[in-house]
GROMACS .gro file of C-alpha atoms in nm:
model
  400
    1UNK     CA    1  29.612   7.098  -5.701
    2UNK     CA    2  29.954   7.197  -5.565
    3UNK     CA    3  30.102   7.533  -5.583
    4UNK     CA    4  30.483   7.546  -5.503
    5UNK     CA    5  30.790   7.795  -5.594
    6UNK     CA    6  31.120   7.762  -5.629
    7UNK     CA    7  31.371   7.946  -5.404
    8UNK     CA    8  31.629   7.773  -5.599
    9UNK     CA    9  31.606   7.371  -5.760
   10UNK     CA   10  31.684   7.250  -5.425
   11UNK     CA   11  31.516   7.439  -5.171
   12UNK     CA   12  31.130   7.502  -5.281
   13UNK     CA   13  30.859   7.682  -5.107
   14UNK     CA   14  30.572   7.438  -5.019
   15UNK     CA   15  30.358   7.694  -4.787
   16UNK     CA   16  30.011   7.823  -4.883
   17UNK     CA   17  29.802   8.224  -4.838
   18UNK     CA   18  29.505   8.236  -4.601
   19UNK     CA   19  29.308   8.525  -4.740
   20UNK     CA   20  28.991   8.443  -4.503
   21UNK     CA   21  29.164   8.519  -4.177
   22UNK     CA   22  28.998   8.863  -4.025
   23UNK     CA   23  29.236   8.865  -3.736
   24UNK     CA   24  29.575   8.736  -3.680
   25UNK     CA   25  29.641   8.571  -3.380
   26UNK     CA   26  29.225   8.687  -3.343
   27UNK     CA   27  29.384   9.021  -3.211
   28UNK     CA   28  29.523   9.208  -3.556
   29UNK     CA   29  29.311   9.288  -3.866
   30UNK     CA   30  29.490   9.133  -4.191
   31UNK     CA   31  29.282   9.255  -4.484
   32UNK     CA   32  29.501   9.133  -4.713
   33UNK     CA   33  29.549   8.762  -4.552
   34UNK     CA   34  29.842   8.617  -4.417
   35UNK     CA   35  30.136   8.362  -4.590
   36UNK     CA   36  30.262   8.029  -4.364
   37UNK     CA   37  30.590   7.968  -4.544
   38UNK     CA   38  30.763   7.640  -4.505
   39UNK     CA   39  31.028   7.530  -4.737
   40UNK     CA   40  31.152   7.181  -4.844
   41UNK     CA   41  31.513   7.124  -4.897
   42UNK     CA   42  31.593   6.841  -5.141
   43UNK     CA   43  31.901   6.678  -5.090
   44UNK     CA   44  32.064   6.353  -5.030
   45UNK     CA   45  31.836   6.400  -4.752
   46UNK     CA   46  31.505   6.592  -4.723
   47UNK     CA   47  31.452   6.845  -4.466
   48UNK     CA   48  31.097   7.025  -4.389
   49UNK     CA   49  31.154   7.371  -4.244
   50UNK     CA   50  30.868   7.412  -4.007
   51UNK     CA   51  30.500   7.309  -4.110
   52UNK     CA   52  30.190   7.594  -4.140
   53UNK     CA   53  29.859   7.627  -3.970
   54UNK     CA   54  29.591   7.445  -3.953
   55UNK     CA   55  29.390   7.614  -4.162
   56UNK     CA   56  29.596   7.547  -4.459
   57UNK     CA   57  29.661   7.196  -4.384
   58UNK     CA   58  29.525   7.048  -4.700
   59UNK     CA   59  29.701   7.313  -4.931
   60UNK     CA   60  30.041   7.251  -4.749
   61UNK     CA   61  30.049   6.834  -4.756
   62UNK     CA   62  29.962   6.875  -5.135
   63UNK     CA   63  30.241   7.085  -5.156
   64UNK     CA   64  30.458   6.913  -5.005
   65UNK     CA   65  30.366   6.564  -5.164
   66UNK     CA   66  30.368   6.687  -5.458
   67UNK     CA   67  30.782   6.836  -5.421
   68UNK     CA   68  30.890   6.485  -5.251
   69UNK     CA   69  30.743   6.332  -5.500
   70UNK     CA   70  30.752   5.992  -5.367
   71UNK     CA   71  31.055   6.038  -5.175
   72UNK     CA   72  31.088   5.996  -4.823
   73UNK     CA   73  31.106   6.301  -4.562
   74UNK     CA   74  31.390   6.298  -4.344
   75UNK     CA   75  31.376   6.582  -4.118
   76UNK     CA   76  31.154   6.829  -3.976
   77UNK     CA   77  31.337   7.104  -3.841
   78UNK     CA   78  31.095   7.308  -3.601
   79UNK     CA   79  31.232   7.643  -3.518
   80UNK     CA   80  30.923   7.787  -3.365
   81UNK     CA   81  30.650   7.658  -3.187
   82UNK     CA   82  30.347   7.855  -3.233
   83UNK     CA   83  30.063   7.720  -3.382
   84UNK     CA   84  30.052   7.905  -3.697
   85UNK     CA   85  30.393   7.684  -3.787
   86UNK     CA   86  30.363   7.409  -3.615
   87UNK     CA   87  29.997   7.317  -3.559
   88UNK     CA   88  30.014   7.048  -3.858
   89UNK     CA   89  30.338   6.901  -3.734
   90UNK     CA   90  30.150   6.629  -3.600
   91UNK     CA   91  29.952   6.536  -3.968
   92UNK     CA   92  30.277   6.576  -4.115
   93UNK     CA   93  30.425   6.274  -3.887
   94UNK     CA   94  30.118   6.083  -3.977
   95UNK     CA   95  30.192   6.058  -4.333
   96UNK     CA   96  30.581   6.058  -4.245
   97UNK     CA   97  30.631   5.816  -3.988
   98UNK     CA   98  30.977   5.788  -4.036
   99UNK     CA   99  31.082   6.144  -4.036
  100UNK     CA  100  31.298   6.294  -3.723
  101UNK     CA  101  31.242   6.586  -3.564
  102UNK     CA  102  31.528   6.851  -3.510
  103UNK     CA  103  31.459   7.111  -3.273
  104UNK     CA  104  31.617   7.213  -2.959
  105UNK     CA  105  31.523   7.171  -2.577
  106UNK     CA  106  31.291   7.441  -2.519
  107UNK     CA  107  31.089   7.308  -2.836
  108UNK     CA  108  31.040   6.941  -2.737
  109UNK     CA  109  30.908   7.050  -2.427
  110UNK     CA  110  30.638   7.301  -2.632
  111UNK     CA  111  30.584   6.995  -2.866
  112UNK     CA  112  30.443   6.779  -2.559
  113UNK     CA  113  30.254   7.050  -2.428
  114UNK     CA  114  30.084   7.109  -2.745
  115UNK     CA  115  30.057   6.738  -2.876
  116UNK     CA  116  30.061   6.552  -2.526
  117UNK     CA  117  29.937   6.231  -2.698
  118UNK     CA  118  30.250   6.238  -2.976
  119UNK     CA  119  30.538   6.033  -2.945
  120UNK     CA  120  30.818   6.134  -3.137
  121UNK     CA  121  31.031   5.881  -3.245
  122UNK     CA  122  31.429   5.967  -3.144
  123UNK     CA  123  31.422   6.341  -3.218
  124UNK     CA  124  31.717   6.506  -3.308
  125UNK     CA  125  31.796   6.786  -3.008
  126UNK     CA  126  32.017   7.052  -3.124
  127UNK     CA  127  32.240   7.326  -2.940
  128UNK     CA  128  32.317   7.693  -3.071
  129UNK     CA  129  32.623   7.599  -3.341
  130UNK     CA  130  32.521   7.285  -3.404
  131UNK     CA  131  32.466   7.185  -3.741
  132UNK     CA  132  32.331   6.904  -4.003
  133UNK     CA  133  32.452   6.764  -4.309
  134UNK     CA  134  32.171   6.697  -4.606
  135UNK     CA  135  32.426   6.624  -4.860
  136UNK     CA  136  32.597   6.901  -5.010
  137UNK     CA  137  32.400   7.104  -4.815
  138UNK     CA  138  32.416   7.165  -4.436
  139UNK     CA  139  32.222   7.330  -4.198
  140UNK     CA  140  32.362   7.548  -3.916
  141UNK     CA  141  32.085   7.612  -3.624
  142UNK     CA  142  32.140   7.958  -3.474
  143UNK     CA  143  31.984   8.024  -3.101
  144UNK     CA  144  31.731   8.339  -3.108
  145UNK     CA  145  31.537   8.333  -2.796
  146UNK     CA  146  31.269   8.582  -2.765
  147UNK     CA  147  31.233   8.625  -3.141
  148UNK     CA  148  30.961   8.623  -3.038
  149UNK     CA  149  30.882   8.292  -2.822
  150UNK     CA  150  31.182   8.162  -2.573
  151UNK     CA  151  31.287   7.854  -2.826
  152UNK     CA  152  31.300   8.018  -3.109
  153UNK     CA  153  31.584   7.917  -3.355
  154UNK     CA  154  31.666   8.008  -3.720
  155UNK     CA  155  31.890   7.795  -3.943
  156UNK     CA  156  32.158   7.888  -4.205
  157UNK     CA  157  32.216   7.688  -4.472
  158UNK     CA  158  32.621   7.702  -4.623
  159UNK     CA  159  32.589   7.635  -4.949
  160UNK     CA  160  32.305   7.850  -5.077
  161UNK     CA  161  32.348   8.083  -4.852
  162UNK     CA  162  32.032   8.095  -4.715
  163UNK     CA  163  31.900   8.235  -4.386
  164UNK     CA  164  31.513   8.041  -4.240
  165UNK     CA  165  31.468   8.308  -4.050
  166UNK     CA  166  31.108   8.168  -3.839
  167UNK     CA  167  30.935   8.462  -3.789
  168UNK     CA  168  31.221   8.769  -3.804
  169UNK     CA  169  31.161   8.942  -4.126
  170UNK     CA  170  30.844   8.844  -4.177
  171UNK     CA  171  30.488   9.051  -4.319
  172UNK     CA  172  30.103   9.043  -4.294
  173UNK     CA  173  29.976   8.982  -4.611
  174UNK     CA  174  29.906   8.692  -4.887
  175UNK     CA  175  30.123   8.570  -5.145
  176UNK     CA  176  30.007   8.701  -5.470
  177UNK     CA  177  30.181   8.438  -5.685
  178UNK     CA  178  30.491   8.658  -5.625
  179UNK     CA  179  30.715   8.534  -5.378
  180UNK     CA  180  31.043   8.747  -5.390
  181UNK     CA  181  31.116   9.111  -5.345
  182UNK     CA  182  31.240   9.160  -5.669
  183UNK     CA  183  30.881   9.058  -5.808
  184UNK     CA  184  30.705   9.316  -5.584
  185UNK     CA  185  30.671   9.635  -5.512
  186UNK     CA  186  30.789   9.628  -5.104
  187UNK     CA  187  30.719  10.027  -5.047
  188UNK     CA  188  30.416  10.049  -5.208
  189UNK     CA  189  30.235   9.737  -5.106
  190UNK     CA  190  30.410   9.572  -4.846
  191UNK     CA  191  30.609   9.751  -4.656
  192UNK     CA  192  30.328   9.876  -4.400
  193UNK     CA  193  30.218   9.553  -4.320
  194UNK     CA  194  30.576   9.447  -4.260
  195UNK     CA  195  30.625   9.755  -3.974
  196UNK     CA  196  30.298   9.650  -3.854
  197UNK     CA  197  30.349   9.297  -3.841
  198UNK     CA  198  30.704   9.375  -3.642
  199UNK     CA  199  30.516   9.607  -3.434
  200UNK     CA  200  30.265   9.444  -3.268
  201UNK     CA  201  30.407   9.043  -3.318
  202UNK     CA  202  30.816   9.120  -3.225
  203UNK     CA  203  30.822   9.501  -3.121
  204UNK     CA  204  30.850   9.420  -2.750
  205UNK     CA  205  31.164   9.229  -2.825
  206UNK     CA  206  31.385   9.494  -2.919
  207UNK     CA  207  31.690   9.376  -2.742
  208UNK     CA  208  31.709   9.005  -2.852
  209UNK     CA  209  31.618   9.099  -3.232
  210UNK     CA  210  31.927   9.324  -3.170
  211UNK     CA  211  32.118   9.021  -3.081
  212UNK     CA  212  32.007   8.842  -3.360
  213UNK     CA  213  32.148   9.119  -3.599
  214UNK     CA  214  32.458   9.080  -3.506
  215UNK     CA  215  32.470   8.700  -3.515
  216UNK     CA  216  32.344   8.703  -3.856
  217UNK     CA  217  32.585   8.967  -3.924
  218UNK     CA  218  32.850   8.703  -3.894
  219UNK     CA  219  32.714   8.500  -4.180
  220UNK     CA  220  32.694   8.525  -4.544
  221UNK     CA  221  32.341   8.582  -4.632
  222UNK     CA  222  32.233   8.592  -4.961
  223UNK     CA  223  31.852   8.463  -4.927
  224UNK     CA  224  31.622   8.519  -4.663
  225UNK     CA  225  31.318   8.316  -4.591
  226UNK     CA  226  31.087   8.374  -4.315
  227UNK     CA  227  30.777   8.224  -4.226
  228UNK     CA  228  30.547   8.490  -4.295
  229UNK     CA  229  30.561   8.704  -4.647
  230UNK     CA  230  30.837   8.783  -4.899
  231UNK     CA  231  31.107   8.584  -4.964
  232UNK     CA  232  31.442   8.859  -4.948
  233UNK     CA  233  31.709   8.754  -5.262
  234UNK     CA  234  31.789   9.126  -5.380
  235UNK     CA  235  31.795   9.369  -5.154
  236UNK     CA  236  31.862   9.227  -4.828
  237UNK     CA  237  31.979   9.570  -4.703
  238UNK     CA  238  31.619   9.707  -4.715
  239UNK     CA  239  31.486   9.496  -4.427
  240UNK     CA  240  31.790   9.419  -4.224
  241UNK     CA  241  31.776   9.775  -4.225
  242UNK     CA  242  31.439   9.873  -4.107
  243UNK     CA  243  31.488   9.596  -3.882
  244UNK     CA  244  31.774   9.744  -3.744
  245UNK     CA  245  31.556  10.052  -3.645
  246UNK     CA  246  31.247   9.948  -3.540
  247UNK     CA  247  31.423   9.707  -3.294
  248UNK     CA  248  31.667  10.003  -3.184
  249UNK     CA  249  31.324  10.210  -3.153
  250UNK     CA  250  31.497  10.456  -3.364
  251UNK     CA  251  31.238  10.627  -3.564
  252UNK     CA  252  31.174  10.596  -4.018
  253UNK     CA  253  31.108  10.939  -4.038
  254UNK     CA  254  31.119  11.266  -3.866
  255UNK     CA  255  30.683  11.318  -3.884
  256UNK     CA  256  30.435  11.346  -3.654
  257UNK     CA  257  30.184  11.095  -3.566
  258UNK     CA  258  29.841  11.337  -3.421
  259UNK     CA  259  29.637  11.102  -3.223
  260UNK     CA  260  29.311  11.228  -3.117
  261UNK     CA  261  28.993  11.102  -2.984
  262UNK     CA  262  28.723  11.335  -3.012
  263UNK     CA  263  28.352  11.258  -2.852
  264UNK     CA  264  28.162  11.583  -3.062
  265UNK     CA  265  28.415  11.729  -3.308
  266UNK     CA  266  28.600  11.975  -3.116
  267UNK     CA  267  28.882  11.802  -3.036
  268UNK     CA  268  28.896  11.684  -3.368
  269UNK     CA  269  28.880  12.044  -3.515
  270UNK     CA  270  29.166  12.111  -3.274
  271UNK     CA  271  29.367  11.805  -3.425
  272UNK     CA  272  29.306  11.935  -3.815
  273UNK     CA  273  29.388  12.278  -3.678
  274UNK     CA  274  29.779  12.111  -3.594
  275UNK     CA  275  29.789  11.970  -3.894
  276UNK     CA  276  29.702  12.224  -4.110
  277UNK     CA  277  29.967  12.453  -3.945
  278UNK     CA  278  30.240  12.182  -3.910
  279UNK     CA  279  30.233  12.150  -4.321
  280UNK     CA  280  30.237  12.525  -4.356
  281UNK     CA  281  30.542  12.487  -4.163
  282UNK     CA  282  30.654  12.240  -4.389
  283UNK     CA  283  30.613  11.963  -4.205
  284UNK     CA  284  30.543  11.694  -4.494
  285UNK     CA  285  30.514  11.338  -4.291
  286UNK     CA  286  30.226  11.420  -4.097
  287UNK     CA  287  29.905  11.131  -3.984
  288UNK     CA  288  29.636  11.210  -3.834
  289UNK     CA  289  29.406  10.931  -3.645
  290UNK     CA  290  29.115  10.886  -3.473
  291UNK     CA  291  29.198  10.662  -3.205
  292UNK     CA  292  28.827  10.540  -3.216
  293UNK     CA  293  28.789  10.398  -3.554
  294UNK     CA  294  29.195  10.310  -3.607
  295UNK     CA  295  29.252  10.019  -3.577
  296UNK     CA  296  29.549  10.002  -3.262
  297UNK     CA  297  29.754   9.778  -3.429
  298UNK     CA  298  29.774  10.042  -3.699
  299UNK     CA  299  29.829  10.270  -3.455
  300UNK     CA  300  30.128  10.170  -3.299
  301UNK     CA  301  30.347  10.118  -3.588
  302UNK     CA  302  30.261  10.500  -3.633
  303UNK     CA  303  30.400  10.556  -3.322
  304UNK     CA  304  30.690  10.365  -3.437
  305UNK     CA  305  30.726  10.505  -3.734
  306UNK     CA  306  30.769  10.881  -3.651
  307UNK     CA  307  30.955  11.065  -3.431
  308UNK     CA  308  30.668  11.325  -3.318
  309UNK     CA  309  30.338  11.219  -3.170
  310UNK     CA  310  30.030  11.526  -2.995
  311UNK     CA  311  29.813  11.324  -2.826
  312UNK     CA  312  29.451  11.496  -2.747
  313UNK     CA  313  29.241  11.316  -2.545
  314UNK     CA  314  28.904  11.489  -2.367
  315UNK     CA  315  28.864  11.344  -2.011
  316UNK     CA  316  28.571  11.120  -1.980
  317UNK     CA  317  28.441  11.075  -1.583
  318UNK     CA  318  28.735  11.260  -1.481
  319UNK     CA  319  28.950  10.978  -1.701
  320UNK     CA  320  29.130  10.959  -1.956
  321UNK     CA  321  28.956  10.804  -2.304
  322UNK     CA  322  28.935  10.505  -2.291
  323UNK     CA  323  29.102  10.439  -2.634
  324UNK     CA  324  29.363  10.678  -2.535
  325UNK     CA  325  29.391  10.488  -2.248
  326UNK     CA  326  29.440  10.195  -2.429
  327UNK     CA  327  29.688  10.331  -2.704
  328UNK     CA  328  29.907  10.464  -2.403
  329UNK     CA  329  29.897  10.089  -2.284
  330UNK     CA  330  29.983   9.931  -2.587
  331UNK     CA  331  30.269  10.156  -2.629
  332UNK     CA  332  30.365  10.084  -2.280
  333UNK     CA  333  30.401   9.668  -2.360
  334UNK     CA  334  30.529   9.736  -2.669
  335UNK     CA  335  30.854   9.961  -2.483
  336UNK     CA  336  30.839  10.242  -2.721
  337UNK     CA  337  31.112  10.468  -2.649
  338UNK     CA  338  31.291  10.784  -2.770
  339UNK     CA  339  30.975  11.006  -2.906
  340UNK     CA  340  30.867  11.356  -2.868
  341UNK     CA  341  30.531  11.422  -2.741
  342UNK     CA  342  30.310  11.696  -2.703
  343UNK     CA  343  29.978  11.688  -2.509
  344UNK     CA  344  29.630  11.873  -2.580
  345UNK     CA  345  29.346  11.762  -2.342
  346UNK     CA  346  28.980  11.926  -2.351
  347UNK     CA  347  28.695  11.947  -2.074
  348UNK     CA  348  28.416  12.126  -1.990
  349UNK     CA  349  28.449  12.138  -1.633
  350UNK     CA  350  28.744  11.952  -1.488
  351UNK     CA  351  29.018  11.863  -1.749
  352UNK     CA  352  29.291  11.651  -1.642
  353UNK     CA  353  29.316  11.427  -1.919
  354UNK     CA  354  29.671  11.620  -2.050
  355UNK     CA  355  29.791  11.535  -1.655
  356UNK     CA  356  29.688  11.211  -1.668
  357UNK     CA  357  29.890  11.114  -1.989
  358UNK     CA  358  30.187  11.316  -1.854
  359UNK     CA  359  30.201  11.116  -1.567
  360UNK     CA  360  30.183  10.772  -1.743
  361UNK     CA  361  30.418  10.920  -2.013
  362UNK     CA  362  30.678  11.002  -1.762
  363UNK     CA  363  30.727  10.646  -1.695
  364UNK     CA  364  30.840  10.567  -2.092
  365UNK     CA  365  31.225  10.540  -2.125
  366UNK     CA  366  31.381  10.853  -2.313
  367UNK     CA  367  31.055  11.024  -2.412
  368UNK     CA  368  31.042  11.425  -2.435
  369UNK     CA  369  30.772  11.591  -2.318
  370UNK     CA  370  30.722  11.906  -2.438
  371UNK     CA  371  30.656  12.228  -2.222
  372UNK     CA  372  30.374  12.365  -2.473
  373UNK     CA  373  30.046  12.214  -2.429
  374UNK     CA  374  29.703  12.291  -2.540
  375UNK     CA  375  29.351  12.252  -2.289
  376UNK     CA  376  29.033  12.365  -2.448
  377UNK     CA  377  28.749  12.405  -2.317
  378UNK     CA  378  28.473  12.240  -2.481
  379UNK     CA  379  28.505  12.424  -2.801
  380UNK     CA  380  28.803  12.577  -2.969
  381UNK     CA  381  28.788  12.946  -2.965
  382UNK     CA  382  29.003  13.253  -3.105
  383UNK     CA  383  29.197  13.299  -2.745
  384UNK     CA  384  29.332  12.956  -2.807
  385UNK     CA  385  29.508  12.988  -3.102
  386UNK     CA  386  29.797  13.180  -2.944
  387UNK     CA  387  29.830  12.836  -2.743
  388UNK     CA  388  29.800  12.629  -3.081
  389UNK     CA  389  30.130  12.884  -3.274
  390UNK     CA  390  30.324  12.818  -2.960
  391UNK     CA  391  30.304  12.365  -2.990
  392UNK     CA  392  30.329  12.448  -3.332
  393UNK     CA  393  30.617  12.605  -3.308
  394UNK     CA  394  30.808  12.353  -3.030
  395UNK     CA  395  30.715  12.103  -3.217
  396UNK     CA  396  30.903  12.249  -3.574
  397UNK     CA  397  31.167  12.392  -3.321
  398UNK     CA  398  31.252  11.953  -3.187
  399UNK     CA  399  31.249  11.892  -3.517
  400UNK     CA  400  31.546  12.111  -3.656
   0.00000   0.00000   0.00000
């Protein structure tokens, strides 16, 4: 049976909630599922704004049969390429022969590399500006390369004012019947997901979301629908916002993200220690991981998320590890910038794990590392806590 919303009479949301997925893109956890939005536009003519995955094939096509109705699909309008969109483009075509394809360039030259045995049938190439009439409705196709794949595109349509944004704006998580941000709760049960989600899928791409700000800047916006989670009608502002931010790498929240990996406990008893005399310092936004049970996705849009991060990290065969190792790594692809870091390392014999992630955090554009540092060996004792007031206190002091 088909399951469809309205965005408005016109324009109705035809996409369908995978809540069996363990990992998106087999890389990030997504306990609460994933959404593939696609919209159909009903007009003199009928546009299809991008397809889904394959996995929700048969959902979608009901969806979408069911909203046509017996009419004919016009267009297709493809403004992203990867295969959780446009993986049923292909089964679409099969049961819409006669629809066009609008994309640009860079896409028809994905579409044959993904679907070398599909012929398309006189598709429609667009160019940044370029626009298409549906009726009283027309589409305007707005370039947005490296959002997060090279021929990416969104598409602004005049009348209702409404912004397909592919996958800027989007979220982890399933649709739970409600669509909208009006009908959820966004701080309290989405809005993690959606830092995650930018994090790890678009957080590289700082520069070129930046560029896409601005372009949408130019255009009235009342609606935004993205391909993955809520559909914005209300309060906009919110996520252009926190867009805005995470793409500057401009910290939510002064906090401090305490990353440790601990092999026995001790290090671990160091990290508590921190926190314990960060909050009687009055330091309220305060996380503390274990690098080897946290997930890294989560992990990183921590880092994002706060302007402070001690890293402790024992050295393992004179190493660094390895999950530190990795977290530093991640944070390297993902071009974190602008953070304040302090550095504990612990080791029986030869520690030189706090050198080792100096030296690699060095290399990170506009990150401060502080002069205090903490090295422990093997167990925390009394003559250490003069070492622990001192971070404590730089770290308050960067703060102010």
């Amino acid at each position: 049976m088909f399951c469809t919303r309205k965005v408005n009479d016109q324009v109705i949301w035809v996409g369908a909630s995978d809540r069996r997925l363990a990992k998106f893109e087999n890389l990030f956890p997504v306990p609460r599922g994933v959404s593939y939005n696609s919209y159909l536009i009903l007009d003199d003519k009928t546009a299809l704004m991008d397809t889904v995955d394959a996995d929700v094939a048969d959902r979608f096509l009901e969806n979408v049969a069911a909203t046509l109705d017996a009419r004919a699909l016009d267009y297709i309008v493809v403004q992203h390429m990867e295969p959780d969109h446009a993986a049923t483009l292909a089964r679409v075509l099969e049961r819409y022969p006669d629809a066009q394809v609008v994309c640009n360039a860079k896409t028809l030259d994905m579409i044959g590399r993904f679907f070398p045995s599909l012929q398309l049938r006189s598709p429609m190439i667009v160019k940044d500006g370029d626009t298409l009439a549906l009726g009283e409705r027309t589409l305007q196709f707005v370039f947005a390369p490296m959002v997060h794949w090279p021929e990416v595109m969104v598409s602004y349509e005049r009348k209702d004012k409404i912004l397909f944004s592919a996958d800027a704006f989007g979220s982890f998580g399933a649709i739970d019947g409600a669509l909208f941000d009006d009908e959820a709760d966004f701080d309290m049960e989405w809005k993690d997901d959606a830092r995650r989600y930018y994090v790890n899928i678009v957080g590289k791409y700082g520069a070129p979301v930046q560029t896409l700000l601005k372009k949408a800047a130019g255009l009235d916006i009342r609606t935004i629908c993205p391909l993955h989670g809520l559909v914005w009608r209300k309060d906009l502002a919110k996520i252009v916002e926190l867009y805005r931010k995470w793409s500057s790498y401009e910290p939510e929240e002064r906090g401090v993200l305490i990353a440790y990996a601990s092999m026995y406990g001790n290090t671990q008893n160091l990290a508590e220690l921190l926190a314990c005399r960060l909050a009687d310092r009055g330091v309220r936004a305060l996380r503390v991981c274990d690098i080897s049970v946290t997930d890294m996705s989560e992990l990183t849009a921590h880092a994002f998320r706060y302007s402070h991060m001690i890293l402790l990290s024992p050295t393992y065969n004179g190493e660094l590890y390895p999950q530190m190792e990795t977290f530093l790594s991640d944070l390297r692809r993902l071009a974190l910038r602008a953070r304040t870091v302090a550095l504990c390392d612990n080791g029986a014999w030869a520690a030189t794990a706090a050198k080792q992630m100096r030296t690699q955090l060095e290399t990170f554009k506009d990150f401060r590392i502080l002069d205090a540092q903490i090295g422990i060996r093997s167990a925390l004792r009394a003559d250490d806590l003069s070492a622990v007031q001192a971070l404590v206190d730089q770290i308050v002091e960067s703060m102010e």
